[in-house]
Amino acid sequence: MKSRPHILTIAGFDPSNGAGLTADIKTFEALKCYGLAVCTANTIQNDIAFKTCHWMDVEMIKEQIDVLFERFEISFVKIGIVKNWKVLHDIVDFLLEKNNKIKIIVDPILRSSSNFDFHNSSIPREFDQILDKIYLLTPNYIEIEQLYVDKTIQETIKYISSKANLLLKGGHKQESLGRDELFTKNGKQYTFNPKGQNHSEKHGSGCVLSSAITAYLALGFPLLKACFRGKRYTEKVLSSNNGLLGYHKI
């Protein structure tokens, strides 16, 4: 039997299991990868309301990472919510100490679907250093507007993609809803149009997309195909039922 690649998710715990690390693990499992998880926060939320967030200490996060690297070979990691940009930078550097060739996919969650803000401060210069060290950034249109408020969206896209690959999720772009765009570090641009009409909004769909892309990368697919397949997998979750919590088929 072929062994499955190990993927690490570093994210928050969502009790409804629609978003965060448990949604990532379900996605990894459905796509025939083995998911490992490090918790950054215990969130008090369900699929329609976000109450508050209790953050894990950064040293405890590192201890969780450390014990997993002692046991498993990890080449891909997906990062979700973290307390602030400094913590994210510390985590990224710690991962690179463990494996200097590791591919890091960051889903920069700045606000929950129920409008809970995770980051209230402006983007520090440290974020530029983070971009230089990661493989892929996966913001939506609301998030990319907040990343560099002194730049237009097009200027922000050009700047970020000069440092890291950028997948701009189109779930919040009303004029072309569901159209995702990939901007690669080598200057190429690709568009992924939505397929099918039977999709309904799902809590945690952004988490599912970024973790599905990470899974396909871990399975050996190049970035373009991983993004395409990740989008199609996410669409299956979006069309799995009419509620806010999607189903993952294994």
mmCIF file of C-alpha atoms in Angstrom:
data_model
loop_
_atom_site.group_PDB
_atom_site.id
_atom_site.type_symbol
_atom_site.label_atom_id
_atom_site.label_comp_id
_atom_site.label_asym_id
_atom_site.label_seq_id
_atom_site.Cartn_x
_atom_site.Cartn_y
_atom_site.Cartn_z
ATOM 1 C CA MET A 1 0.000 0.000 0.000
ATOM 2 C CA LYS A 2 1.332 3.409 -1.006
ATOM 3 C CA SER A 3 2.148 5.630 1.955
ATOM 4 C CA ARG A 4 0.471 9.012 2.220
ATOM 5 C CA PRO A 5 2.407 12.290 2.463
ATOM 6 C CA HIS A 6 2.281 14.032 5.819
ATOM 7 C CA ILE A 7 0.953 17.594 5.802
ATOM 8 C CA LEU A 8 0.997 19.933 8.775
ATOM 9 C CA THR A 9 -1.770 22.439 9.397
ATOM 10 C CA ILE A 10 -1.097 25.229 11.890
ATOM 11 C CA ALA A 11 -4.458 26.817 12.580
ATOM 12 C CA GLY A 12 -7.228 27.501 15.058
ATOM 13 C CA PHE A 13 -9.768 25.050 16.443
ATOM 14 C CA ASP A 14 -13.360 25.659 15.330
ATOM 15 C CA PRO A 15 -15.926 23.734 17.428
ATOM 16 C CA SER A 16 -18.292 23.526 14.431
ATOM 17 C CA ASN A 17 -15.501 21.879 12.381
ATOM 18 C CA GLY A 18 -16.376 23.885 9.288
ATOM 19 C CA ALA A 19 -13.153 25.919 9.383
ATOM 20 C CA GLY A 20 -9.728 25.786 10.970
ATOM 21 C CA LEU A 21 -7.539 22.791 11.614
ATOM 22 C CA THR A 22 -10.305 20.180 11.669
ATOM 23 C CA ALA A 23 -11.576 21.329 8.260
ATOM 24 C CA ASP A 24 -7.994 21.075 7.003
ATOM 25 C CA ILE A 25 -7.614 17.561 8.390
ATOM 26 C CA LYS A 26 -10.880 16.435 6.752
ATOM 27 C CA THR A 27 -9.660 17.841 3.446
ATOM 28 C CA PHE A 28 -6.254 16.155 3.710
ATOM 29 C CA GLU A 29 -7.875 12.819 4.560
ATOM 30 C CA ALA A 30 -10.356 13.037 1.676
ATOM 31 C CA LEU A 31 -7.485 13.700 -0.727
ATOM 32 C CA LYS A 32 -5.449 10.747 0.556
ATOM 33 C CA CYS A 33 -2.908 12.642 2.616
ATOM 34 C CA TYR A 34 -2.216 12.293 6.331
ATOM 35 C CA GLY A 35 -2.876 15.453 8.288
ATOM 36 C CA LEU A 36 -0.929 16.595 11.338
ATOM 37 C CA ALA A 37 -2.210 19.563 13.336
ATOM 38 C CA VAL A 38 -0.856 22.290 15.595
ATOM 39 C CA CYS A 39 -3.384 24.485 17.366
ATOM 40 C CA THR A 40 -2.825 28.262 17.410
ATOM 41 C CA ALA A 41 -6.098 29.251 19.073
ATOM 42 C CA ASN A 42 -9.203 27.865 20.693
ATOM 43 C CA THR A 43 -12.056 29.763 19.072
ATOM 44 C CA ILE A 44 -15.545 30.165 20.474
ATOM 45 C CA GLN A 45 -17.688 29.998 17.364
ATOM 46 C CA ASN A 46 -20.191 28.072 15.320
ATOM 47 C CA ASP A 47 -21.100 28.286 11.647
ATOM 48 C CA ILE A 48 -22.884 31.658 11.992
ATOM 49 C CA ALA A 49 -21.309 33.443 14.972
ATOM 50 C CA PHE A 50 -17.775 34.105 16.202
ATOM 51 C CA LYS A 51 -17.647 35.012 19.902
ATOM 52 C CA THR A 52 -13.974 35.226 20.832
ATOM 53 C CA CYS A 53 -10.542 33.681 20.428
ATOM 54 C CA HIS A 54 -8.180 32.290 23.092
ATOM 55 C CA TRP A 55 -4.647 32.299 21.678
ATOM 56 C CA MET A 56 -2.035 29.651 22.302
ATOM 57 C CA ASP A 57 1.351 30.808 23.547
ATOM 58 C CA VAL A 58 3.913 30.872 20.743
ATOM 59 C CA GLU A 59 6.315 28.658 22.700
ATOM 60 C CA MET A 60 3.609 26.018 23.071
ATOM 61 C CA ILE A 61 2.984 26.232 19.321
ATOM 62 C CA LYS A 62 6.688 25.617 18.727
ATOM 63 C CA GLU A 63 6.668 22.659 21.129
ATOM 64 C CA GLN A 64 3.816 21.111 19.142
ATOM 65 C CA ILE A 65 5.726 21.639 15.909
ATOM 66 C CA ASP A 66 8.922 20.270 17.406
ATOM 67 C CA VAL A 67 7.454 16.971 18.562
ATOM 68 C CA LEU A 68 5.893 16.348 15.149
ATOM 69 C CA PHE A 69 9.146 16.972 13.297
ATOM 70 C CA GLU A 70 10.867 14.523 15.652
ATOM 71 C CA ARG A 71 8.609 11.780 14.312
ATOM 72 C CA PHE A 72 7.458 12.719 10.797
ATOM 73 C CA GLU A 73 8.890 13.947 7.505
ATOM 74 C CA ILE A 74 7.001 17.128 6.678
ATOM 75 C CA SER A 75 7.530 18.966 3.398
ATOM 76 C CA PHE A 76 4.310 21.005 3.211
ATOM 77 C CA VAL A 77 2.555 23.123 5.814
ATOM 78 C CA LYS A 78 -0.545 25.276 5.691
ATOM 79 C CA ILE A 79 -0.926 28.148 8.175
ATOM 80 C CA GLY A 80 -4.278 29.697 9.110
ATOM 81 C CA ILE A 81 -5.078 32.129 11.926
ATOM 82 C CA VAL A 82 -2.305 33.346 14.194
ATOM 83 C CA LYS A 83 -2.318 36.008 16.881
ATOM 84 C CA ASN A 84 -0.285 38.603 14.984
ATOM 85 C CA TRP A 85 2.307 39.027 12.264
ATOM 86 C CA LYS A 86 5.233 38.612 14.658
ATOM 87 C CA VAL A 87 3.939 35.216 15.754
ATOM 88 C CA LEU A 88 3.503 34.234 12.114
ATOM 89 C CA HIS A 89 7.078 35.268 11.363
ATOM 90 C CA ASP A 90 8.366 33.295 14.366
ATOM 91 C CA ILE A 91 6.460 30.205 13.188
ATOM 92 C CA VAL A 92 7.731 30.539 9.611
ATOM 93 C CA ASP A 93 11.346 30.859 10.790
ATOM 94 C CA PHE A 94 10.950 27.894 13.146
ATOM 95 C CA LEU A 95 9.580 25.725 10.327
ATOM 96 C CA LEU A 96 12.493 26.671 8.087
ATOM 97 C CA GLU A 97 14.904 25.698 10.870
ATOM 98 C CA LYS A 98 13.283 22.262 10.877
ATOM 99 C CA ASN A 99 13.294 21.917 7.088
ATOM 100 C CA ASN A 100 14.865 24.645 4.996
ATOM 101 C CA LYS A 101 13.137 23.323 1.863
ATOM 102 C CA ILE A 102 9.651 23.184 3.353
ATOM 103 C CA LYS A 103 6.872 24.784 1.289
ATOM 104 C CA ILE A 104 4.681 27.063 3.394
ATOM 105 C CA ILE A 105 1.168 28.017 2.298
ATOM 106 C CA VAL A 106 -0.295 30.944 4.253
ATOM 107 C CA ASP A 107 -4.021 31.676 4.291
ATOM 108 C CA PRO A 108 -4.003 35.193 5.804
ATOM 109 C CA ILE A 109 -7.253 35.181 7.772
ATOM 110 C CA LEU A 110 -7.810 38.783 8.827
ATOM 111 C CA ARG A 111 -11.518 38.617 9.580
ATOM 112 C CA SER A 112 -14.053 35.854 10.170
ATOM 113 C CA SER A 113 -17.202 35.516 8.061
ATOM 114 C CA SER A 114 -19.097 36.984 11.036
ATOM 115 C CA ASN A 115 -16.783 40.063 10.999
ATOM 116 C CA PHE A 116 -14.498 39.208 13.924
ATOM 117 C CA ASP A 117 -11.152 40.972 13.342
ATOM 118 C CA PHE A 118 -8.004 38.927 13.992
ATOM 119 C CA HIS A 119 -5.540 41.682 13.117
ATOM 120 C CA ASN A 120 -6.240 45.261 14.105
ATOM 121 C CA SER A 121 -2.820 46.720 13.397
ATOM 122 C CA SER A 122 -1.435 47.797 10.063
ATOM 123 C CA ILE A 123 0.802 45.461 8.115
ATOM 124 C CA PRO A 124 4.376 45.773 9.471
ATOM 125 C CA ARG A 125 7.559 45.589 7.459
ATOM 126 C CA GLU A 126 7.918 42.122 8.933
ATOM 127 C CA PHE A 127 5.200 40.953 6.543
ATOM 128 C CA ASP A 128 7.552 41.650 3.633
ATOM 129 C CA GLN A 129 10.072 39.281 5.204
ATOM 130 C CA ILE A 130 7.363 36.644 5.628
ATOM 131 C CA LEU A 131 6.497 36.879 1.925
ATOM 132 C CA ASP A 132 10.125 36.217 1.003
ATOM 133 C CA LYS A 133 10.038 32.944 2.946
ATOM 134 C CA ILE A 134 6.714 31.358 1.974
ATOM 135 C CA TYR A 135 5.625 29.494 -1.163
ATOM 136 C CA LEU A 136 2.021 30.604 -1.601
ATOM 137 C CA LEU A 137 -0.321 33.253 -0.158
ATOM 138 C CA THR A 138 -4.090 32.712 -0.528
ATOM 139 C CA PRO A 139 -6.053 35.858 0.411
ATOM 140 C CA ASN A 140 -9.565 36.749 -0.751
ATOM 141 C CA TYR A 141 -10.456 40.163 -2.189
ATOM 142 C CA ILE A 142 -11.435 41.624 1.179
ATOM 143 C CA GLU A 143 -8.150 40.511 2.701
ATOM 144 C CA ILE A 144 -5.908 41.705 -0.103
ATOM 145 C CA GLU A 145 -7.442 45.178 0.183
ATOM 146 C CA GLN A 146 -6.326 45.250 3.829
ATOM 147 C CA LEU A 147 -2.780 44.003 3.297
ATOM 148 C CA TYR A 148 -1.337 47.186 1.773
ATOM 149 C CA VAL A 149 -3.807 50.024 2.205
ATOM 150 C CA ASP A 150 -1.457 52.529 0.525
ATOM 151 C CA LYS A 151 -1.503 50.514 -2.703
ATOM 152 C CA THR A 152 -4.212 49.710 -5.230
ATOM 153 C CA ILE A 153 -5.223 46.049 -5.551
ATOM 154 C CA GLN A 154 -3.240 45.752 -8.780
ATOM 155 C CA GLU A 155 -0.172 47.286 -7.134
ATOM 156 C CA THR A 156 -0.562 44.920 -4.186
ATOM 157 C CA ILE A 157 -0.881 41.908 -6.489
ATOM 158 C CA LYS A 158 2.252 42.890 -8.396
ATOM 159 C CA TYR A 159 4.205 43.507 -5.211
ATOM 160 C CA ILE A 160 3.210 40.281 -3.441
ATOM 161 C CA SER A 161 3.721 38.099 -6.520
ATOM 162 C CA SER A 162 7.243 39.476 -6.908
ATOM 163 C CA LYS A 163 8.030 37.771 -3.608
ATOM 164 C CA ALA A 164 5.725 34.720 -3.408
ATOM 165 C CA ASN A 165 3.119 32.937 -5.486
ATOM 166 C CA LEU A 166 -0.326 34.456 -4.962
ATOM 167 C CA LEU A 167 -3.736 32.825 -5.323
ATOM 168 C CA LEU A 168 -6.422 35.493 -5.120
ATOM 169 C CA LYS A 169 -9.673 33.836 -4.095
ATOM 170 C CA GLY A 170 -12.758 35.248 -5.792
ATOM 171 C CA GLY A 171 -15.451 34.257 -3.304
ATOM 172 C CA HIS A 172 -15.972 37.896 -2.260
ATOM 173 C CA LYS A 173 -15.627 39.570 -5.663
ATOM 174 C CA GLN A 174 -19.213 40.338 -6.626
ATOM 175 C CA GLU A 175 -18.577 41.260 -10.276
ATOM 176 C CA SER A 176 -16.962 37.863 -10.961
ATOM 177 C CA LEU A 177 -18.008 35.691 -8.023
ATOM 178 C CA GLY A 178 -16.003 32.507 -7.636
ATOM 179 C CA ARG A 179 -13.314 33.390 -10.162
ATOM 180 C CA ASP A 180 -9.878 32.709 -8.659
ATOM 181 C CA GLU A 181 -6.638 34.087 -10.067
ATOM 182 C CA LEU A 182 -3.133 32.712 -9.699
ATOM 183 C CA PHE A 183 -0.185 35.083 -10.000
ATOM 184 C CA THR A 184 3.095 33.202 -10.010
ATOM 185 C CA LYS A 185 6.426 34.451 -8.793
ATOM 186 C CA ASN A 186 7.825 34.156 -12.333
ATOM 187 C CA GLY A 187 5.272 36.658 -13.642
ATOM 188 C CA LYS A 188 2.561 34.411 -15.105
ATOM 189 C CA GLN A 189 -1.177 34.794 -14.485
ATOM 190 C CA TYR A 190 -3.923 32.162 -14.659
ATOM 191 C CA THR A 191 -7.683 32.367 -14.144
ATOM 192 C CA PHE A 192 -9.882 29.627 -12.677
ATOM 193 C CA ASN A 193 -13.555 30.106 -13.464
ATOM 194 C CA PRO A 194 -16.212 28.426 -11.311
ATOM 195 C CA LYS A 195 -17.813 25.264 -12.624
ATOM 196 C CA GLY A 196 -21.444 24.358 -12.037
ATOM 197 C CA GLN A 197 -24.355 26.301 -10.571
ATOM 198 C CA ASN A 198 -25.298 24.230 -7.530
ATOM 199 C CA HIS A 199 -22.932 25.912 -5.054
ATOM 200 C CA SER A 200 -24.003 27.429 -1.760
ATOM 201 C CA GLU A 201 -22.016 29.491 0.731
ATOM 202 C CA LYS A 202 -20.071 27.439 3.239
ATOM 203 C CA HIS A 203 -18.422 28.333 6.536
ATOM 204 C CA GLY A 204 -14.679 27.704 6.149
ATOM 205 C CA SER A 205 -14.604 27.396 2.359
ATOM 206 C CA GLY A 206 -11.390 29.444 2.221
ATOM 207 C CA CYS A 207 -9.725 27.029 4.642
ATOM 208 C CA VAL A 208 -10.821 24.084 2.511
ATOM 209 C CA LEU A 209 -9.451 25.633 -0.682
ATOM 210 C CA SER A 210 -6.020 26.440 0.732
ATOM 211 C CA SER A 211 -5.722 23.030 2.398
ATOM 212 C CA ALA A 212 -6.864 21.241 -0.783
ATOM 213 C CA ILE A 213 -4.185 23.075 -2.773
ATOM 214 C CA THR A 214 -1.619 22.095 -0.133
ATOM 215 C CA ALA A 215 -2.721 18.462 -0.381
ATOM 216 C CA TYR A 216 -2.354 18.368 -4.147
ATOM 217 C CA LEU A 217 1.080 19.969 -3.882
ATOM 218 C CA ALA A 218 2.085 17.285 -1.380
ATOM 219 C CA LEU A 219 0.820 14.636 -3.814
ATOM 220 C CA GLY A 220 3.273 15.929 -6.394
ATOM 221 C CA PHE A 221 1.143 18.166 -8.596
ATOM 222 C CA PRO A 222 2.704 21.399 -9.887
ATOM 223 C CA LEU A 223 1.257 24.651 -8.567
ATOM 224 C CA LEU A 224 -1.085 25.359 -11.492
ATOM 225 C CA LYS A 225 -2.673 21.904 -11.424
ATOM 226 C CA ALA A 226 -2.802 21.915 -7.611
ATOM 227 C CA CYS A 227 -4.772 25.181 -7.656
ATOM 228 C CA PHE A 228 -7.116 23.890 -10.372
ATOM 229 C CA ARG A 229 -7.788 20.602 -8.588
ATOM 230 C CA GLY A 230 -8.074 22.352 -5.223
ATOM 231 C CA LYS A 231 -10.761 24.631 -6.634
ATOM 232 C CA ARG A 232 -12.715 21.707 -8.083
ATOM 233 C CA TYR A 233 -12.537 19.853 -4.757
ATOM 234 C CA THR A 234 -13.783 22.935 -2.907
ATOM 235 C CA GLU A 235 -16.686 23.244 -5.351
ATOM 236 C CA LYS A 236 -17.701 19.678 -4.484
ATOM 237 C CA VAL A 237 -17.840 20.691 -0.826
ATOM 238 C CA LEU A 238 -19.827 23.824 -1.718
ATOM 239 C CA SER A 239 -22.387 21.728 -3.604
ATOM 240 C CA SER A 240 -22.547 18.901 -1.032
ATOM 241 C CA ASN A 241 -25.645 20.330 0.719
ATOM 242 C CA ASN A 242 -27.630 23.540 1.176
ATOM 243 C CA GLY A 243 -26.388 24.314 4.696
ATOM 244 C CA LEU A 244 -23.379 26.288 5.902
ATOM 245 C CA LEU A 245 -21.323 23.205 6.835
ATOM 246 C CA GLY A 246 -20.037 21.254 3.854
ATOM 247 C CA TYR A 247 -19.510 17.523 3.563
ATOM 248 C CA HIS A 248 -16.189 15.916 2.621
ATOM 249 C CA LYS A 249 -16.327 12.650 0.705
ATOM 250 C CA ILE A 250 -13.707 10.013 1.405
#
